[in-house]
Coordinates of C-alpha atoms in Angstrom, one line a residue:
M1 CA 12.5 -1.2 21.1
N2 CA 8.8 -1.5 20.2
F3 CA 8.4 -2.2 16.5
T4 CA 5.3 0.0 16.2
K5 CA 7.1 2.9 17.8
K6 CA 10.2 2.4 15.7
V7 CA 8.4 2.2 12.4
G8 CA 5.5 4.5 13.2
A9 CA 1.8 3.8 13.4
L10 CA 1.0 5.5 10.1
N11 CA 3.8 3.7 8.2
L12 CA 2.6 0.4 9.7
F13 CA -1.0 1.1 8.6
I14 CA 0.2 1.9 5.1
I15 CA 2.2 -1.3 4.9
A16 CA -0.8 -3.3 6.2
L17 CA -3.1 -1.6 3.7
C18 CA -0.7 -2.4 0.8
V19 CA -0.5 -6.1 1.9
L20 CA -4.3 -6.2 2.0
I21 CA -4.6 -4.7 -1.5
I22 CA -2.1 -7.3 -2.8
V23 CA -4.1 -10.1 -1.3
V24 CA -7.3 -8.8 -2.8
A25 CA -5.6 -8.5 -6.2
I26 CA -4.3 -12.0 -6.1
Y27 CA -7.7 -13.3 -5.1
L28 CA -9.3 -11.5 -8.0
F29 CA -6.7 -12.7 -10.4
L30 CA -7.1 -16.3 -9.4
R31 CA -10.8 -16.0 -9.5
G32 CA -10.5 -15.1 -13.2
D33 CA -11.0 -11.3 -13.1
Q34 CA -7.6 -10.3 -14.4
R35 CA -8.4 -6.8 -15.4
H36 CA -9.8 -5.7 -12.1
A37 CA -6.9 -7.5 -10.3
I38 CA -4.3 -5.6 -12.3
F39 CA -6.1 -2.4 -11.8
I40 CA -6.3 -2.9 -8.0
G41 CA -2.7 -4.2 -7.9
L42 CA -1.5 -0.9 -9.4
W43 CA -2.8 0.9 -6.3
V44 CA 0.1 -0.4 -4.2
P45 CA 3.0 1.5 -5.9
T46 CA 0.8 4.6 -6.0
I47 CA 0.0 4.5 -2.3
L48 CA 3.6 3.9 -1.4
A49 CA 4.8 6.7 -3.6
F50 CA 2.3 9.1 -2.1
A51 CA 3.4 8.0 1.4
I52 CA 7.0 8.7 0.5
F53 CA 6.0 12.1 -0.9
L54 CA 4.1 13.0 2.3
K55 CA 7.0 11.9 4.5
Q56 CA 9.3 14.1 2.5
I57 CA 6.9 17.1 2.9
L58 CA 6.5 16.5 6.7
N59 CA 10.3 16.2 7.2
G60 CA 10.9 19.4 5.4
G61 CA 12.4 17.9 2.3
K62 CA 15.3 16.2 4.1

């Protein structure tokens, strides 16, 4: 089965976005900008929680 079809295009996009945000946060942290790195790194759980919330709403709360 096709991985994109099994996971879903939107879910794959959200996962890729979260990975990109983690990479940017690590880059900023290693560059010495710890405050901005931590701030950006906190976006990942927020985005994932919002995606789970939307999935629950779209599936009718199942």
